[in-house]
Amino acid sequence: MHAFTATRTADTVDELWVLQHERVFTQGQAGKPEHVHDPGDIAVIQSDRGGQVTYHGPGQLIVYFLLDVRRRDAGVRTLVDLIEQSLLRVLASYGIESELRKSAPGVYVGNRKIAALGLRIRRGCSLHGLSFNIDMDLEPFLRINPCGYAGMECTQLRDLLAVVPADLFADAQSRVVGELLRALL
């Protein structure tokens, strides 16, 4: 991601990287060590993205946005809005009511966070992106103050559905990527 951004030219095509991470805590630039209570056997990695600490692991969709925001004539706020609105539409497609909070970026279902965002802009281009909890082990979130908020509860798509698709992860990934592409194109 860093190498891709460092070698971009004005003609480099924008990319979305869609993946899952192995179990890891990532601490953003403003991250405070006291927000990691008990990492146990999970590594804590320093990251140059915005935000505090979060957890990434199997069953969580990660989308990295490698976009030339200058070329799009958009700022980071516009990009964050686009991502958040796309996730709201995905959750609505499952019949789930979700919301945003001005004080705590991300997407929430009731009082629980289901998606986090952490971006960085370098040389007019975005790096990092979103994490969307689909079908994962949520226990590691109990070892941290997610996004720097003590007591912040997290949830996942699987726990919110009355009927779970046979391949929930693939279904959700398809919906998220589809919504993001519609919003970006």
PDB file of C-alpha atoms in Angstrom:
ATOM      1  CA  MET A   1       0.000   0.000   0.000  1.00  0.00           C
ATOM      2  CA  HIS A   2       2.770   2.417   0.910  1.00  0.00           C
ATOM      3  CA  ALA A   3       4.923   1.390  -2.047  1.00  0.00           C
ATOM      4  CA  PHE A   4       1.947   1.640  -4.408  1.00  0.00           C
ATOM      5  CA  THR A   5       1.181   5.162  -3.160  1.00  0.00           C
ATOM      6  CA  ALA A   6       4.825   6.289  -3.237  1.00  0.00           C
ATOM      7  CA  THR A   7       5.212   5.256  -6.876  1.00  0.00           C
ATOM      8  CA  ARG A   8       1.876   6.561  -8.160  1.00  0.00           C
ATOM      9  CA  THR A   9       1.797   9.024 -11.027  1.00  0.00           C
ATOM     10  CA  ALA A  10      -1.039  11.264 -12.206  1.00  0.00           C
ATOM     11  CA  ASP A  11      -2.064   8.437 -14.563  1.00  0.00           C
ATOM     12  CA  THR A  12      -2.061   5.578 -12.030  1.00  0.00           C
ATOM     13  CA  VAL A  13      -5.448   3.874 -11.909  1.00  0.00           C
ATOM     14  CA  ASP A  14      -7.162   3.949  -8.510  1.00  0.00           C
ATOM     15  CA  GLU A  15      -7.547   0.622  -6.715  1.00  0.00           C
ATOM     16  CA  LEU A  16      -9.608  -0.948  -3.942  1.00  0.00           C
ATOM     17  CA  TRP A  17      -7.873  -3.766  -2.105  1.00  0.00           C
ATOM     18  CA  VAL A  18     -10.345  -6.214  -0.564  1.00  0.00           C
ATOM     19  CA  LEU A  19      -8.990  -8.657   2.026  1.00  0.00           C
ATOM     20  CA  GLN A  20      -9.017 -10.196   5.487  1.00  0.00           C
ATOM     21  CA  HIS A  21      -6.221  -9.886   8.026  1.00  0.00           C
ATOM     22  CA  GLU A  22      -4.794 -12.424  10.383  1.00  0.00           C
ATOM     23  CA  ARG A  23      -5.423 -11.526  14.042  1.00  0.00           C
ATOM     24  CA  VAL A  24      -3.799  -8.156  14.795  1.00  0.00           C
ATOM     25  CA  PHE A  25      -4.386  -4.980  16.760  1.00  0.00           C
ATOM     26  CA  THR A  26      -3.486  -1.813  14.888  1.00  0.00           C
ATOM     27  CA  GLN A  27      -2.706   1.407  16.697  1.00  0.00           C
ATOM     28  CA  GLY A  28      -3.291   4.593  14.671  1.00  0.00           C
ATOM     29  CA  GLN A  29      -1.065   7.660  14.697  1.00  0.00           C
ATOM     30  CA  ALA A  30      -2.929   9.204  17.622  1.00  0.00           C
ATOM     31  CA  GLY A  31      -3.157   5.835  19.370  1.00  0.00           C
ATOM     32  CA  LYS A  32      -2.556   5.784  23.094  1.00  0.00           C
ATOM     33  CA  PRO A  33      -1.025   2.659  24.648  1.00  0.00           C
ATOM     34  CA  GLU A  34      -3.536   2.684  27.518  1.00  0.00           C
ATOM     35  CA  HIS A  35      -6.302   1.747  25.053  1.00  0.00           C
ATOM     36  CA  VAL A  36      -4.736  -1.729  24.711  1.00  0.00           C
ATOM     37  CA  HIS A  37      -5.538  -3.564  27.942  1.00  0.00           C
ATOM     38  CA  ASP A  38      -4.549  -7.151  27.292  1.00  0.00           C
ATOM     39  CA  PRO A  39      -3.224  -8.010  23.835  1.00  0.00           C
ATOM     40  CA  GLY A  40      -2.299 -11.525  24.901  1.00  0.00           C
ATOM     41  CA  ASP A  41      -1.012 -13.463  21.910  1.00  0.00           C
ATOM     42  CA  ILE A  42      -2.201 -10.866  19.367  1.00  0.00           C
ATOM     43  CA  ALA A  43       0.448  -8.507  17.987  1.00  0.00           C
ATOM     44  CA  VAL A  44       0.004  -4.746  18.317  1.00  0.00           C
ATOM     45  CA  ILE A  45       1.187  -2.999  15.154  1.00  0.00           C
ATOM     46  CA  GLN A  46       1.748   0.744  14.833  1.00  0.00           C
ATOM     47  CA  SER A  47      -0.015   2.188  11.790  1.00  0.00           C
ATOM     48  CA  ASP A  48       0.156   5.554  10.054  1.00  0.00           C
ATOM     49  CA  ARG A  49      -3.633   5.697   9.605  1.00  0.00           C
ATOM     50  CA  GLY A  50      -5.886   7.981  11.592  1.00  0.00           C
ATOM     51  CA  GLY A  51      -7.654   6.875  14.730  1.00  0.00           C
ATOM     52  CA  GLN A  52      -6.795   4.951  17.857  1.00  0.00           C
ATOM     53  CA  VAL A  53      -6.707   1.159  18.251  1.00  0.00           C
ATOM     54  CA  THR A  54      -8.806  -1.500  16.557  1.00  0.00           C
ATOM     55  CA  TYR A  55      -8.762  -5.223  15.955  1.00  0.00           C
ATOM     56  CA  HIS A  56      -8.589  -7.020  12.608  1.00  0.00           C
ATOM     57  CA  GLY A  57      -9.109 -10.723  12.103  1.00  0.00           C
ATOM     58  CA  PRO A  58     -10.604 -13.468   9.946  1.00  0.00           C
ATOM     59  CA  GLY A  59     -14.274 -12.899   9.172  1.00  0.00           C
ATOM     60  CA  GLN A  60     -13.848  -9.134   9.015  1.00  0.00           C
ATOM     61  CA  LEU A  61     -13.906  -7.447   5.617  1.00  0.00           C
ATOM     62  CA  ILE A  62     -11.111  -4.945   5.042  1.00  0.00           C
ATOM     63  CA  VAL A  63     -11.224  -2.539   2.104  1.00  0.00           C
ATOM     64  CA  TYR A  64      -8.214  -0.335   1.436  1.00  0.00           C
ATOM     65  CA  PHE A  65      -8.878   2.761  -0.668  1.00  0.00           C
ATOM     66  CA  LEU A  66      -5.919   3.613  -2.875  1.00  0.00           C
ATOM     67  CA  LEU A  67      -7.447   6.651  -4.533  1.00  0.00           C
ATOM     68  CA  ASP A  68      -6.109   9.876  -5.982  1.00  0.00           C
ATOM     69  CA  VAL A  69      -8.426  12.213  -4.074  1.00  0.00           C
ATOM     70  CA  ARG A  70      -7.010  15.273  -5.858  1.00  0.00           C
ATOM     71  CA  ARG A  71      -8.034  13.863  -9.210  1.00  0.00           C
ATOM     72  CA  ARG A  72     -11.495  13.218  -7.803  1.00  0.00           C
ATOM     73  CA  ASP A  73     -11.618  16.804  -6.502  1.00  0.00           C
ATOM     74  CA  ALA A  74     -12.661  15.416  -3.137  1.00  0.00           C
ATOM     75  CA  GLY A  75     -11.313  15.744   0.365  1.00  0.00           C
ATOM     76  CA  VAL A  76     -11.007  13.196   3.121  1.00  0.00           C
ATOM     77  CA  ARG A  77     -14.407  14.200   4.583  1.00  0.00           C
ATOM     78  CA  THR A  78     -16.097  13.490   1.242  1.00  0.00           C
ATOM     79  CA  LEU A  79     -14.410  10.086   1.072  1.00  0.00           C
ATOM     80  CA  VAL A  80     -15.379   9.218   4.662  1.00  0.00           C
ATOM     81  CA  ASP A  81     -18.996  10.235   3.943  1.00  0.00           C
ATOM     82  CA  LEU A  82     -19.041   8.105   0.791  1.00  0.00           C
ATOM     83  CA  ILE A  83     -17.733   5.044   2.681  1.00  0.00           C
ATOM     84  CA  GLU A  84     -20.098   5.465   5.621  1.00  0.00           C
ATOM     85  CA  GLN A  85     -23.162   5.998   3.395  1.00  0.00           C
ATOM     86  CA  SER A  86     -22.245   2.908   1.365  1.00  0.00           C
ATOM     87  CA  LEU A  87     -22.128   0.811   4.540  1.00  0.00           C
ATOM     88  CA  LEU A  88     -25.470   2.210   5.706  1.00  0.00           C
ATOM     89  CA  ARG A  89     -26.992   1.092   2.374  1.00  0.00           C
ATOM     90  CA  VAL A  90     -25.450  -2.386   2.684  1.00  0.00           C
ATOM     91  CA  LEU A  91     -26.881  -2.842   6.164  1.00  0.00           C
ATOM     92  CA  ALA A  92     -30.283  -1.542   4.976  1.00  0.00           C
ATOM     93  CA  SER A  93     -30.188  -4.170   2.198  1.00  0.00           C
ATOM     94  CA  TYR A  94     -30.170  -6.765   4.998  1.00  0.00           C
ATOM     95  CA  GLY A  95     -33.027  -4.979   6.789  1.00  0.00           C
ATOM     96  CA  ILE A  96     -30.711  -3.608   9.488  1.00  0.00           C
ATOM     97  CA  GLU A  97     -31.140  -0.056  10.705  1.00  0.00           C
ATOM     98  CA  SER A  98     -27.781   1.593  11.345  1.00  0.00           C
ATOM     99  CA  GLU A  99     -26.474   5.052  12.068  1.00  0.00           C
ATOM    100  CA  LEU A 100     -23.473   7.349  12.138  1.00  0.00           C
ATOM    101  CA  ARG A 101     -22.082   9.399  15.026  1.00  0.00           C
ATOM    102  CA  LYS A 102     -20.355  12.725  14.616  1.00  0.00           C
ATOM    103  CA  SER A 103     -18.328  12.155  17.779  1.00  0.00           C
ATOM    104  CA  ALA A 104     -17.093   8.689  16.775  1.00  0.00           C
ATOM    105  CA  PRO A 105     -16.603   7.898  13.068  1.00  0.00           C
ATOM    106  CA  GLY A 106     -17.789   4.528  11.869  1.00  0.00           C
ATOM    107  CA  VAL A 107     -21.115   2.750  11.543  1.00  0.00           C
ATOM    108  CA  TYR A 108     -23.268   1.672  14.485  1.00  0.00           C
ATOM    109  CA  VAL A 109     -26.221  -0.605  15.073  1.00  0.00           C
ATOM    110  CA  GLY A 110     -27.814   0.671  18.251  1.00  0.00           C
ATOM    111  CA  ASN A 111     -24.950   1.313  20.661  1.00  0.00           C
ATOM    112  CA  ARG A 112     -22.602  -1.209  19.062  1.00  0.00           C
ATOM    113  CA  LYS A 113     -20.011  -0.538  16.372  1.00  0.00           C
ATOM    114  CA  ILE A 114     -20.084  -2.740  13.295  1.00  0.00           C
ATOM    115  CA  ALA A 115     -17.638  -0.873  11.036  1.00  0.00           C
ATOM    116  CA  ALA A 116     -14.591   1.309  11.612  1.00  0.00           C
ATOM    117  CA  LEU A 117     -12.743   3.708   9.333  1.00  0.00           C
ATOM    118  CA  GLY A 118      -9.140   4.817   9.413  1.00  0.00           C
ATOM    119  CA  LEU A 119      -7.668   6.748   6.505  1.00  0.00           C
ATOM    120  CA  ARG A 120      -4.533   8.642   5.655  1.00  0.00           C
ATOM    121  CA  ILE A 121      -3.913  11.057   2.821  1.00  0.00           C
ATOM    122  CA  ARG A 122      -0.376  11.180   1.441  1.00  0.00           C
ATOM    123  CA  ARG A 123       0.632  13.131  -1.660  1.00  0.00           C
ATOM    124  CA  GLY A 124      -3.066  13.726  -2.354  1.00  0.00           C
ATOM    125  CA  CYS A 125      -3.824   9.994  -2.306  1.00  0.00           C
ATOM    126  CA  SER A 126      -5.684   7.891   0.241  1.00  0.00           C
ATOM    127  CA  LEU A 127      -4.386   4.827   2.063  1.00  0.00           C
ATOM    128  CA  HIS A 128      -5.981   2.439   4.551  1.00  0.00           C
ATOM    129  CA  GLY A 129      -9.752   2.222   4.733  1.00  0.00           C
ATOM    130  CA  LEU A 130     -12.584   0.386   6.425  1.00  0.00           C
ATOM    131  CA  SER A 131     -13.158  -2.719   8.483  1.00  0.00           C
ATOM    132  CA  PHE A 132     -16.617  -4.305   8.537  1.00  0.00           C
ATOM    133  CA  ASN A 133     -17.407  -7.033  11.080  1.00  0.00           C
ATOM    134  CA  ILE A 134     -19.192  -9.854   9.271  1.00  0.00           C
ATOM    135  CA  ASP A 135     -18.618 -13.272  10.881  1.00  0.00           C
ATOM    136  CA  MET A 136     -15.707 -13.210  13.307  1.00  0.00           C
ATOM    137  CA  ASP A 137     -14.528 -13.756  16.857  1.00  0.00           C
ATOM    138  CA  LEU A 138     -15.432 -10.504  18.651  1.00  0.00           C
ATOM    139  CA  GLU A 139     -13.584 -11.409  21.891  1.00  0.00           C
ATOM    140  CA  PRO A 140     -10.402  -9.458  21.012  1.00  0.00           C
ATOM    141  CA  PHE A 141     -12.412  -6.212  21.018  1.00  0.00           C
ATOM    142  CA  LEU A 142     -12.846  -6.785  24.776  1.00  0.00           C
ATOM    143  CA  ARG A 143      -9.053  -6.491  25.181  1.00  0.00           C
ATOM    144  CA  ILE A 144      -9.004  -2.873  23.911  1.00  0.00           C
ATOM    145  CA  ASN A 145     -10.938   0.363  23.997  1.00  0.00           C
ATOM    146  CA  PRO A 146     -12.149   0.144  20.384  1.00  0.00           C
ATOM    147  CA  CYS A 147     -11.294   3.383  18.581  1.00  0.00           C
ATOM    148  CA  GLY A 148     -10.245   4.814  21.945  1.00  0.00           C
ATOM    149  CA  TYR A 149     -13.686   4.530  23.593  1.00  0.00           C
ATOM    150  CA  ALA A 150     -13.807   2.670  26.900  1.00  0.00           C
ATOM    151  CA  GLY A 151     -16.757   0.305  27.026  1.00  0.00           C
ATOM    152  CA  MET A 152     -17.473   0.543  23.279  1.00  0.00           C
ATOM    153  CA  GLU A 153     -19.236  -2.654  22.272  1.00  0.00           C
ATOM    154  CA  CYS A 154     -18.796  -4.164  18.835  1.00  0.00           C
ATOM    155  CA  THR A 155     -21.150  -6.331  16.854  1.00  0.00           C
ATOM    156  CA  GLN A 156     -21.121  -8.257  13.593  1.00  0.00           C
ATOM    157  CA  LEU A 157     -23.489  -8.901  10.731  1.00  0.00           C
ATOM    158  CA  ARG A 158     -24.017 -12.596  11.590  1.00  0.00           C
ATOM    159  CA  ASP A 159     -25.475 -11.707  14.996  1.00  0.00           C
ATOM    160  CA  LEU A 160     -27.993  -9.275  13.473  1.00  0.00           C
ATOM    161  CA  LEU A 161     -29.587 -11.542  10.867  1.00  0.00           C
ATOM    162  CA  ALA A 162     -32.627 -13.745  11.398  1.00  0.00           C
ATOM    163  CA  VAL A 163     -31.708 -15.744   8.284  1.00  0.00           C
ATOM    164  CA  VAL A 164     -28.004 -16.098   7.505  1.00  0.00           C
ATOM    165  CA  PRO A 165     -26.980 -16.657   3.860  1.00  0.00           C
ATOM    166  CA  ALA A 166     -25.047 -19.881   3.188  1.00  0.00           C
ATOM    167  CA  ASP A 167     -21.834 -17.936   2.484  1.00  0.00           C
ATOM    168  CA  LEU A 168     -22.405 -14.798   4.509  1.00  0.00           C
ATOM    169  CA  PHE A 169     -18.898 -13.425   4.041  1.00  0.00           C
ATOM    170  CA  ALA A 170     -19.019 -13.674   0.228  1.00  0.00           C
ATOM    171  CA  ASP A 171     -22.534 -12.222   0.149  1.00  0.00           C
ATOM    172  CA  ALA A 172     -21.594  -9.254   2.345  1.00  0.00           C
ATOM    173  CA  GLN A 173     -18.318  -8.667   0.489  1.00  0.00           C
ATOM    174  CA  SER A 174     -20.184  -8.557  -2.818  1.00  0.00           C
ATOM    175  CA  ARG A 175     -22.711  -6.061  -1.452  1.00  0.00           C
ATOM    176  CA  VAL A 176     -20.049  -3.815   0.105  1.00  0.00           C
ATOM    177  CA  VAL A 177     -17.826  -3.757  -2.970  1.00  0.00           C
ATOM    178  CA  GLY A 178     -20.849  -3.171  -5.206  1.00  0.00           C
ATOM    179  CA  GLU A 179     -22.026  -0.202  -3.130  1.00  0.00           C
ATOM    180  CA  LEU A 180     -18.535   1.291  -2.961  1.00  0.00           C
ATOM    181  CA  LEU A 181     -18.020   0.987  -6.710  1.00  0.00           C
ATOM    182  CA  ARG A 182     -21.390   2.626  -7.420  1.00  0.00           C
ATOM    183  CA  ALA A 183     -20.489   5.492  -5.107  1.00  0.00           C
ATOM    184  CA  LEU A 184     -16.975   5.927  -6.500  1.00  0.00           C
ATOM    185  CA  LEU A 185     -17.763   5.667 -10.217  1.00  0.00           C
TER     186      LEU A 185
END
